[in-house]
PDB file of C-alpha atoms in Angstrom:
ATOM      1  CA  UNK A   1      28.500 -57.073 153.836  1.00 38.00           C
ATOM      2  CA  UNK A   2      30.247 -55.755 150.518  1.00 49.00           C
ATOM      3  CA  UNK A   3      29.466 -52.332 151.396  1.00 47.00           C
ATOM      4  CA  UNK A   4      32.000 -52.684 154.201  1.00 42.00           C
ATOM      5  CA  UNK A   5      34.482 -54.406 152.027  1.00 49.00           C
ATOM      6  CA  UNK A   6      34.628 -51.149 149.908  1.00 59.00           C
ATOM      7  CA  UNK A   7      37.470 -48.905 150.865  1.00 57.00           C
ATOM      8  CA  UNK A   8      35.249 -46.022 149.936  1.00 64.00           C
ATOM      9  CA  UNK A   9      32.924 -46.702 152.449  1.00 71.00           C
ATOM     10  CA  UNK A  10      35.911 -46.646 155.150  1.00 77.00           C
ATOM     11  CA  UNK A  11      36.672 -43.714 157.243  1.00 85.00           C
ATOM     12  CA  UNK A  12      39.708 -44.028 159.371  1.00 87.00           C
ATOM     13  CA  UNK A  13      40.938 -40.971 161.601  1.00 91.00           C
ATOM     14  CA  UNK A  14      44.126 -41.281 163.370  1.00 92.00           C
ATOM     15  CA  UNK A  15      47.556 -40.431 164.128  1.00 92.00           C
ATOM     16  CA  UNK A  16      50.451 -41.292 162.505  1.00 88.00           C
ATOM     17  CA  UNK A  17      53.649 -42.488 164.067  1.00 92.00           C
ATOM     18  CA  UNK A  18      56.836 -43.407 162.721  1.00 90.00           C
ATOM     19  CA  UNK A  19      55.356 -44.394 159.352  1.00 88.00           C
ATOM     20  CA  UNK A  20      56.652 -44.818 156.174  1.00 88.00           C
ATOM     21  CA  UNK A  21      56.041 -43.029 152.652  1.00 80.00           C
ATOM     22  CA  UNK A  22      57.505 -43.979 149.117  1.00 81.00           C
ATOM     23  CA  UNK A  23      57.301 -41.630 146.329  1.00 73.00           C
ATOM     24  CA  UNK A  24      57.684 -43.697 143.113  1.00 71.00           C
ATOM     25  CA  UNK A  25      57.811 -41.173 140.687  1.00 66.00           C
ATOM     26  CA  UNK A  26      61.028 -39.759 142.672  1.00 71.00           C
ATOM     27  CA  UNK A  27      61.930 -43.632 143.966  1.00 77.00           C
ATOM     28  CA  UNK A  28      62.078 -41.534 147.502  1.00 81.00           C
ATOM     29  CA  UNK A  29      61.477 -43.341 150.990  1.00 86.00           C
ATOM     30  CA  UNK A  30      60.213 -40.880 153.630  1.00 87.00           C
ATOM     31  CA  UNK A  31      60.752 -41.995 156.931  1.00 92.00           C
ATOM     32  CA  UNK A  32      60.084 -41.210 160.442  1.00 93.00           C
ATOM     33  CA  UNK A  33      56.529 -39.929 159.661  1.00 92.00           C
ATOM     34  CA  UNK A  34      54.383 -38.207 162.080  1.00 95.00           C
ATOM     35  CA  UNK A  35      51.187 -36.230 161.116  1.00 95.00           C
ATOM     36  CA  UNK A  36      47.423 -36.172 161.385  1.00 96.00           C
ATOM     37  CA  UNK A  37      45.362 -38.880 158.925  1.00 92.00           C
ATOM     38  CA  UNK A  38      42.207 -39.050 157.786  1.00 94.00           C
ATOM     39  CA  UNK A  39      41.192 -41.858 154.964  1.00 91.00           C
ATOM     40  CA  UNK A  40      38.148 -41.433 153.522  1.00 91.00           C
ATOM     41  CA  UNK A  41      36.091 -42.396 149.906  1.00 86.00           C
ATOM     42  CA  UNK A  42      39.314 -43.723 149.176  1.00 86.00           C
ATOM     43  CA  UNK A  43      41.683 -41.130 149.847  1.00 90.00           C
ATOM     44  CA  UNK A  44      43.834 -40.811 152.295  1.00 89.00           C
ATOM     45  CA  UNK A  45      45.098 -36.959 153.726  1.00 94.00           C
ATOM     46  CA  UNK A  46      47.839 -36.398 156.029  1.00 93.00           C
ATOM     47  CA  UNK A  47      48.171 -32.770 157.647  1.00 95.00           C
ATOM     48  CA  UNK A  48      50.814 -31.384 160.407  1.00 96.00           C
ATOM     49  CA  UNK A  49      53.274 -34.217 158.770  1.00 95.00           C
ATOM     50  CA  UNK A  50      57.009 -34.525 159.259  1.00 95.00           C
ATOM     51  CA  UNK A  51      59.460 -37.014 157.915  1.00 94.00           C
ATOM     52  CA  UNK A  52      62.734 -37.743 157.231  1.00 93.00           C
ATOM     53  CA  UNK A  53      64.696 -39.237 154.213  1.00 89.00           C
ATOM     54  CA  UNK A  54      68.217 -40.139 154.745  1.00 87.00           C
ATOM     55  CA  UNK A  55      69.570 -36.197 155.556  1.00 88.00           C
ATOM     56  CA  UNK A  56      67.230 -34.455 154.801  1.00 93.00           C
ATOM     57  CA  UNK A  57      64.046 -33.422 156.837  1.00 95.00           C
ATOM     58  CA  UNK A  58      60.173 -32.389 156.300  1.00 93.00           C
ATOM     59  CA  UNK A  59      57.526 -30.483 158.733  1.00 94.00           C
ATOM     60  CA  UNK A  60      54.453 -29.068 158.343  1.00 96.00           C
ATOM     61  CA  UNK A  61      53.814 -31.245 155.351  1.00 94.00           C
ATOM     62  CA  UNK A  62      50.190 -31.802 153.862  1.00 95.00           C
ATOM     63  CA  UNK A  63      49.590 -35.059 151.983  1.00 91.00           C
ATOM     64  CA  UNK A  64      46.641 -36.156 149.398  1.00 94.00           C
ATOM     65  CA  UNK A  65      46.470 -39.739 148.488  1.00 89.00           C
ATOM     66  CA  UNK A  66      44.238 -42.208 146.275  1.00 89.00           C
ATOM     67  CA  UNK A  67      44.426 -45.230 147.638  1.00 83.00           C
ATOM     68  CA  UNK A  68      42.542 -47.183 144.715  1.00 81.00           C
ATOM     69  CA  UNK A  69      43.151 -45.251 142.071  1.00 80.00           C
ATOM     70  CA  UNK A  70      46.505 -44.570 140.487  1.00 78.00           C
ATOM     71  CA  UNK A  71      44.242 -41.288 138.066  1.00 85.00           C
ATOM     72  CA  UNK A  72      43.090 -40.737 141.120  1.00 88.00           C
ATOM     73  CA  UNK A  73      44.794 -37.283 143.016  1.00 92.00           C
ATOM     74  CA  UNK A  74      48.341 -37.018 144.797  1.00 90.00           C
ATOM     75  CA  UNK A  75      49.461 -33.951 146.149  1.00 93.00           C
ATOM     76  CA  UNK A  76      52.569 -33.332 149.146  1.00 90.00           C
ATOM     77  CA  UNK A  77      53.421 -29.696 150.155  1.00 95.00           C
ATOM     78  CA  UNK A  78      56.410 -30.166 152.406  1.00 91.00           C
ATOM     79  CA  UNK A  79      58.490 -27.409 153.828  1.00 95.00           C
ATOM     80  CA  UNK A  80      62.400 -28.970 153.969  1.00 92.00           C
ATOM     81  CA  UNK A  81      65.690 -28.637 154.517  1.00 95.00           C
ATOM     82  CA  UNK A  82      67.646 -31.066 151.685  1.00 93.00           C
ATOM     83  CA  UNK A  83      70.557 -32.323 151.491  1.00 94.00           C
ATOM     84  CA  UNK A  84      71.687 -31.407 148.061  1.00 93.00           C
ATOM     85  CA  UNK A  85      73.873 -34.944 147.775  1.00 94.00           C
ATOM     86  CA  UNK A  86      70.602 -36.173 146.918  1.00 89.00           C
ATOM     87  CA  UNK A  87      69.083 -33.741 144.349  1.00 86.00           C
ATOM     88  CA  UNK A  88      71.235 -35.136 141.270  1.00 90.00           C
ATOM     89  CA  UNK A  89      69.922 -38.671 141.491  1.00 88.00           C
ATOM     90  CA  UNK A  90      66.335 -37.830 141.912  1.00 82.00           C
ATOM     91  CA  UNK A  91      66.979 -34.934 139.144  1.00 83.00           C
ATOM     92  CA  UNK A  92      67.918 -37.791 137.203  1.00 87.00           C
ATOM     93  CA  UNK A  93      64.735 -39.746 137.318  1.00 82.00           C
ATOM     94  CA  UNK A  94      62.174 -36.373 136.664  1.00 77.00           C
ATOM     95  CA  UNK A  95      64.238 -35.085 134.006  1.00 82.00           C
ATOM     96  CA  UNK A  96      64.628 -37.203 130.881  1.00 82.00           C
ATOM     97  CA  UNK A  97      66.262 -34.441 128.309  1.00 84.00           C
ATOM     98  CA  UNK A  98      69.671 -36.121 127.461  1.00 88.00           C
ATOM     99  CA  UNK A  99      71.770 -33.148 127.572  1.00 87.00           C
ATOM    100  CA  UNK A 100      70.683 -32.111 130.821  1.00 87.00           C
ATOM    101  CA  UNK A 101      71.264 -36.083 132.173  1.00 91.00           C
ATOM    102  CA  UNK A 102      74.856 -36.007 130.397  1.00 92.00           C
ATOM    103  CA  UNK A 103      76.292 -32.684 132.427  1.00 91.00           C
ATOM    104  CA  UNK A 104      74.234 -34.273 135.483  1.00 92.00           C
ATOM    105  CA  UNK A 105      76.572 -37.310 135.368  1.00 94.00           C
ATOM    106  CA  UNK A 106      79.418 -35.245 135.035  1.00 95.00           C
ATOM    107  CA  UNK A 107      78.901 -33.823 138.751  1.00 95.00           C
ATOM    108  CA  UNK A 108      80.936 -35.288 141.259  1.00 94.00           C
ATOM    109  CA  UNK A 109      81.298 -35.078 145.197  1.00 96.00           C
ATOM    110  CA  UNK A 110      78.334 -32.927 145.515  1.00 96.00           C
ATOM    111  CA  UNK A 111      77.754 -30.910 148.598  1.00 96.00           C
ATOM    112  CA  UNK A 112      75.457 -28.387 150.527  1.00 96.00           C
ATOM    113  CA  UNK A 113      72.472 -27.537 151.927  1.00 95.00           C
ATOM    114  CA  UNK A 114      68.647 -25.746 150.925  1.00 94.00           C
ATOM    115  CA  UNK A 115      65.630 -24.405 152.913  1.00 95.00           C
ATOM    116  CA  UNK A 116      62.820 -24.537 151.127  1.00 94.00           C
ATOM    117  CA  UNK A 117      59.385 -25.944 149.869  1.00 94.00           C
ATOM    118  CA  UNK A 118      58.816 -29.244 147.887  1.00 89.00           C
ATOM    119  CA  UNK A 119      55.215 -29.631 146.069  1.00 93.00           C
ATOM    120  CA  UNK A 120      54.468 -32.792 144.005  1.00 88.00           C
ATOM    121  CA  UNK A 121      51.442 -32.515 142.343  1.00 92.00           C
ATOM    122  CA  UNK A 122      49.050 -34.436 139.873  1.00 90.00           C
ATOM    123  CA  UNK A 123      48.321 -38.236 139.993  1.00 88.00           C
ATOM    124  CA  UNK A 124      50.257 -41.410 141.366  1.00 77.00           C
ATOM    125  CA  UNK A 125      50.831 -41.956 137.382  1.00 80.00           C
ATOM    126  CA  UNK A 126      51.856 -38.678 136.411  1.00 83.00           C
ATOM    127  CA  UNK A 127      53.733 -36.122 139.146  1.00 83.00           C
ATOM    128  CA  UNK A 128      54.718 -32.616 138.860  1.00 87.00           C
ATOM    129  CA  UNK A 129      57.399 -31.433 140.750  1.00 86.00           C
ATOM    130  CA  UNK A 130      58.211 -27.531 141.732  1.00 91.00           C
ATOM    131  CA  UNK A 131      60.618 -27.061 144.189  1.00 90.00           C
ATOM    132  CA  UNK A 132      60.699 -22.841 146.140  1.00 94.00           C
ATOM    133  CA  UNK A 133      64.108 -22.682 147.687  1.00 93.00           C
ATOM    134  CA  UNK A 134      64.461 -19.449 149.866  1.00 90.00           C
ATOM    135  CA  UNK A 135      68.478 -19.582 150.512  1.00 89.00           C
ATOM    136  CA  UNK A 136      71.041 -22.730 149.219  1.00 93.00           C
ATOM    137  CA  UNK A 137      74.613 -23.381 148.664  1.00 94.00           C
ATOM    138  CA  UNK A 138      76.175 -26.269 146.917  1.00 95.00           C
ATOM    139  CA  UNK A 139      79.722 -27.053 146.126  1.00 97.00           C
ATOM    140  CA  UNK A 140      80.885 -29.963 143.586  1.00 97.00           C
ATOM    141  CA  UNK A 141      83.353 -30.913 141.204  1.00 96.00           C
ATOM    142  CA  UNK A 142      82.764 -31.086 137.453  1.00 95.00           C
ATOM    143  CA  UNK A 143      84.267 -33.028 134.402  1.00 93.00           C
ATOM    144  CA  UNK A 144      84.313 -29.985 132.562  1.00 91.00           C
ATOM    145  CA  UNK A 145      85.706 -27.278 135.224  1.00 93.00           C
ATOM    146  CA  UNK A 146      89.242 -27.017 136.250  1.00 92.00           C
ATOM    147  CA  UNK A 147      88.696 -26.351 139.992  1.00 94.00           C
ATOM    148  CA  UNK A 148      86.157 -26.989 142.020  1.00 95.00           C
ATOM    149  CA  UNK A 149      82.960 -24.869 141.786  1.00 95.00           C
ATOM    150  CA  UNK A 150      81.014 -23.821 144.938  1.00 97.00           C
ATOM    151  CA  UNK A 151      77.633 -21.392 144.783  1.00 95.00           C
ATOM    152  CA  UNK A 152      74.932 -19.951 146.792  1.00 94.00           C
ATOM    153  CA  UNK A 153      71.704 -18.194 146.083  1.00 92.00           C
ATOM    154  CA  UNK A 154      68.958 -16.159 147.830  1.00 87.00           C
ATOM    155  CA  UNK A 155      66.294 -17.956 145.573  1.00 88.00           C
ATOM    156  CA  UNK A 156      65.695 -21.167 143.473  1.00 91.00           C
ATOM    157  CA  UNK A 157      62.706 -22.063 141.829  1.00 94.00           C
ATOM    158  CA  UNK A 158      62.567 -25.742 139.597  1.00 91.00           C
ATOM    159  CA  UNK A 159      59.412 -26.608 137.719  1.00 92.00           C
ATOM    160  CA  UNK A 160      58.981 -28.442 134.027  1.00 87.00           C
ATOM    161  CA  UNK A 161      61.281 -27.987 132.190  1.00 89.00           C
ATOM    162  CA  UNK A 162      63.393 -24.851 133.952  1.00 93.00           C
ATOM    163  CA  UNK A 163      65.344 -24.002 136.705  1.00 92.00           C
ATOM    164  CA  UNK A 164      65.736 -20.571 137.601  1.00 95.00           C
ATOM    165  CA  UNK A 165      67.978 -18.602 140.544  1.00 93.00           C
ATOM    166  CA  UNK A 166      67.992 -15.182 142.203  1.00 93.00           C
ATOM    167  CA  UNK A 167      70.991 -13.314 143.910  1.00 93.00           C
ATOM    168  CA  UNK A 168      73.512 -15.699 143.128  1.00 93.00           C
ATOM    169  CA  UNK A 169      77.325 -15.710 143.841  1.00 94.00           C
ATOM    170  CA  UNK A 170      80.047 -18.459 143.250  1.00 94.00           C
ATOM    171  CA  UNK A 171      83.836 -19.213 143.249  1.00 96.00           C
ATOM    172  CA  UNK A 172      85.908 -21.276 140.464  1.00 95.00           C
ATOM    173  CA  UNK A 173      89.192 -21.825 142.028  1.00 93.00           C
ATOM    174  CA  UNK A 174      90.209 -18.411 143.337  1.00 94.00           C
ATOM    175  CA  UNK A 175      87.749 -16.427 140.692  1.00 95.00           C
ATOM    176  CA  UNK A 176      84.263 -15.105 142.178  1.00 95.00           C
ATOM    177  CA  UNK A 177      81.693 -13.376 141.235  1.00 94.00           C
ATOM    178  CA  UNK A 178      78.195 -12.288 142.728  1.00 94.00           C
ATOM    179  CA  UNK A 179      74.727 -10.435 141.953  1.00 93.00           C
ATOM    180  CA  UNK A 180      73.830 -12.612 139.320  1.00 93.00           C
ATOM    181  CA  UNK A 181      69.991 -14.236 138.074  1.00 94.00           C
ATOM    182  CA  UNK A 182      70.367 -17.515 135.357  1.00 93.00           C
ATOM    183  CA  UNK A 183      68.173 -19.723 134.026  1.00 95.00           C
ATOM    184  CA  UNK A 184      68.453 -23.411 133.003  1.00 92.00           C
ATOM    185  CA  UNK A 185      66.090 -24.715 130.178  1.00 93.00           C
ATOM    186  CA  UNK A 186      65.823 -28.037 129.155  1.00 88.00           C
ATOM    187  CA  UNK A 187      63.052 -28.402 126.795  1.00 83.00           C
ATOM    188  CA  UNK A 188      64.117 -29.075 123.389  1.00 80.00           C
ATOM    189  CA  UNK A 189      67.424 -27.454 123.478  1.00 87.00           C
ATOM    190  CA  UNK A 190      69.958 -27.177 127.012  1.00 88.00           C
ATOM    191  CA  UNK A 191      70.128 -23.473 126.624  1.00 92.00           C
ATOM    192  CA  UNK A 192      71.767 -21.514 130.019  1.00 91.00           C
ATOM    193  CA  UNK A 193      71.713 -17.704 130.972  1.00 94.00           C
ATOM    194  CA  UNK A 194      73.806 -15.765 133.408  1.00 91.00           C
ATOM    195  CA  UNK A 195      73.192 -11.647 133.723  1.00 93.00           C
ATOM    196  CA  UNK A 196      73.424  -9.291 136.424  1.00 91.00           C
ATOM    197  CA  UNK A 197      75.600  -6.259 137.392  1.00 89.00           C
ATOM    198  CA  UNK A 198      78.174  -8.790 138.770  1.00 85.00           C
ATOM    199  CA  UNK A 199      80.528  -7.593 141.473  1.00 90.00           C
ATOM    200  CA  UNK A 200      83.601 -10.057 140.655  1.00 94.00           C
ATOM    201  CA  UNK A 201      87.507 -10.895 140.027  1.00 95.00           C
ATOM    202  CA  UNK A 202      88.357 -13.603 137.668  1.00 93.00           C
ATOM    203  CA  UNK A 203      92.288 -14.851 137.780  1.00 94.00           C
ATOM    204  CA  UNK A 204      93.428 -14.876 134.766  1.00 93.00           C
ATOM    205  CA  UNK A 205      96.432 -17.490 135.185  1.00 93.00           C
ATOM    206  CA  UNK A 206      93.590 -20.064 136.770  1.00 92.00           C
ATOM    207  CA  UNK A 207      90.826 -19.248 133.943  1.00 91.00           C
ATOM    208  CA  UNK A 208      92.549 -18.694 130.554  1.00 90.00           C
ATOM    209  CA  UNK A 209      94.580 -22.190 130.625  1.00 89.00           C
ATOM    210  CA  UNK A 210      91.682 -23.636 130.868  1.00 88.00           C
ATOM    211  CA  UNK A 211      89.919 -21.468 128.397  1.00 87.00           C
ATOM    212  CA  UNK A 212      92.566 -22.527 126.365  1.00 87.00           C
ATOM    213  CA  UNK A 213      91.403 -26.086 125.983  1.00 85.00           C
ATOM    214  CA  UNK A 214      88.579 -24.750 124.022  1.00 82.00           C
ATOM    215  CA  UNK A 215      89.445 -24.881 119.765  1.00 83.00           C
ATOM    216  CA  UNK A 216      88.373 -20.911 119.519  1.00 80.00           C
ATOM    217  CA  UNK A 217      90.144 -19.845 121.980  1.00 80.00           C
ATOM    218  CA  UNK A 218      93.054 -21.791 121.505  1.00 81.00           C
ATOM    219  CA  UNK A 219      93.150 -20.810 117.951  1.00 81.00           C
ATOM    220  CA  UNK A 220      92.996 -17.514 118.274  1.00 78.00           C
ATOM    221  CA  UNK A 221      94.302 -14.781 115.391  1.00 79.00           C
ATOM    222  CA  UNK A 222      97.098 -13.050 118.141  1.00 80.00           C
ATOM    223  CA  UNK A 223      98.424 -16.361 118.796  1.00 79.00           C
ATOM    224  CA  UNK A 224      98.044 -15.265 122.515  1.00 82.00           C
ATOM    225  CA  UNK A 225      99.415 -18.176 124.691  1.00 82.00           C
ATOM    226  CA  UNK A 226      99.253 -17.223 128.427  1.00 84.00           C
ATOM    227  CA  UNK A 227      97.444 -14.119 130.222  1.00 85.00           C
ATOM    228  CA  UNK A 228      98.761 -12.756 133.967  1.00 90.00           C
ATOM    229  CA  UNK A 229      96.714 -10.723 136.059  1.00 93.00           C
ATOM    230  CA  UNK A 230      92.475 -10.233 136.826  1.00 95.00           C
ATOM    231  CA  UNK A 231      89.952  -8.933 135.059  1.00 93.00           C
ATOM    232  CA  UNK A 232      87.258  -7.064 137.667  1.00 94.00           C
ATOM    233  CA  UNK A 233      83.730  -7.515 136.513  1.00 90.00           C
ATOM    234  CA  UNK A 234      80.649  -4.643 137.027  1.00 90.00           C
ATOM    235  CA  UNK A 235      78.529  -6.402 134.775  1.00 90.00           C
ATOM    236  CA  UNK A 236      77.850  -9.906 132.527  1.00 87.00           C
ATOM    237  CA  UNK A 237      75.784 -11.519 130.194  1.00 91.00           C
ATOM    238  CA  UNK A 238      76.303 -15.089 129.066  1.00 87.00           C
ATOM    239  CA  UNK A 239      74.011 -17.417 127.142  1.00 88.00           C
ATOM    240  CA  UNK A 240      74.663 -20.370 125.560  1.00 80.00           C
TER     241      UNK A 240
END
């Protein structure tokens, strides 16, 4: 009969075991699924899921699916702990402002981990992504920095076009600093802002030879060359 032929007119209840999901707007393969599944009028829901892709793992995961129609709705709320090796590649494929991609390339040897909550919304042509971190830290190297950098935050939030973080403290070579909020925009400028009451030490024999490389520092009216000692912070503001 054609009625039975319609995937509408399906209704499949079941349990899923060691299945596999791909997320094409993210070009991520989920793995290892378990979960709940019900498909019906065409859309498939997954509840109590878990899954695993490469190092990083899912649980209590909810999943909405149209299986016939790419307008049709897509939705996965996934609680997770990520690997953050793999957040610059699949940054790179939801972000498409050029400025952002160009510093993104310039990370190297990325490291560290994040507990948090991953929600892709929308339809399977068009995804929104908002990622609720409660706690991460991430170390990397970057063209741009003289030392390594390494950080860690009590909050992250990523949505559209901005990145935001709460409580954060990180290290540049021997130089810290901590109690700090910052935002990342990307929309139609890369503009950054740091502020806090910052509890810190920056070395000034690591971090002015490398402030040097920059033309306004370097050029500077009191021809100063080289700078000894540490500058203790109780407060900062930076945009740019």
């Amino acid at each position: 009969l054609p009625a039975l032929q319609e995937a509408r007119n399906l209704v499949v209840t079941g349990r899923l075991e060691k299945g596999e999901v791909f997320i094409p707007e993210i070009s991520l393969t989920v793995t290892e699924v378990f979960g709940d599944v019900l498909i019906a009028n065409g859309i498939l829901a997954g509840n109590n899921l878990q899954g695993r892709a490469e190092r990083s793992v899912g649980r209590n995961g909810s999943l909405t699916v149209a299986l016939m129609d790419k307008t049709g709705p897509f939705h996965l709320d996934l609680e997770i702990d990520a690997d953050l090796a793999q957040l610059p590649p699949i940054l790179a494929q939801v972000v498409e402002h050029r400025a952002f991609l160009t510093e993104l390339a310039r990370l190297r040897d990325v490291t560290g981990a994040a507990s948090g909550r991953l929600i892709l919304d929308g339809t399977m042509d068009s995804i929104k992504t908002r990622v609720e971190v409660a706690e991460w830290d991430l170390a990397a190297l970057h063209e741009r920095l003289p030392f390594p950098v390494a950080l860690r935050a009590g909050g992250f939030v990523y949505e559209g076009h901005e990145l935001t973080v709460e409580a954060l403290q990180g290290s540049l070579g021997r130089s810290n600093v901590s109690d700090l909020s910052g935002t990342l925009t990307w929309n139609r400028e890369l503009t950054f802002e740091l502020a806090g009451p910052a509890k810190g030490r920056l070395l000034l024999n690591e971090i002015f030879p490398w402030l040097m490389s920059f033309t306004p520092v370097r050029d500077n009216p009191w021809k100063i060359q080289t700078l000894e000692g540490a500058i203790d912070l109780h407060s900062l503001t930076f945009k740019g």
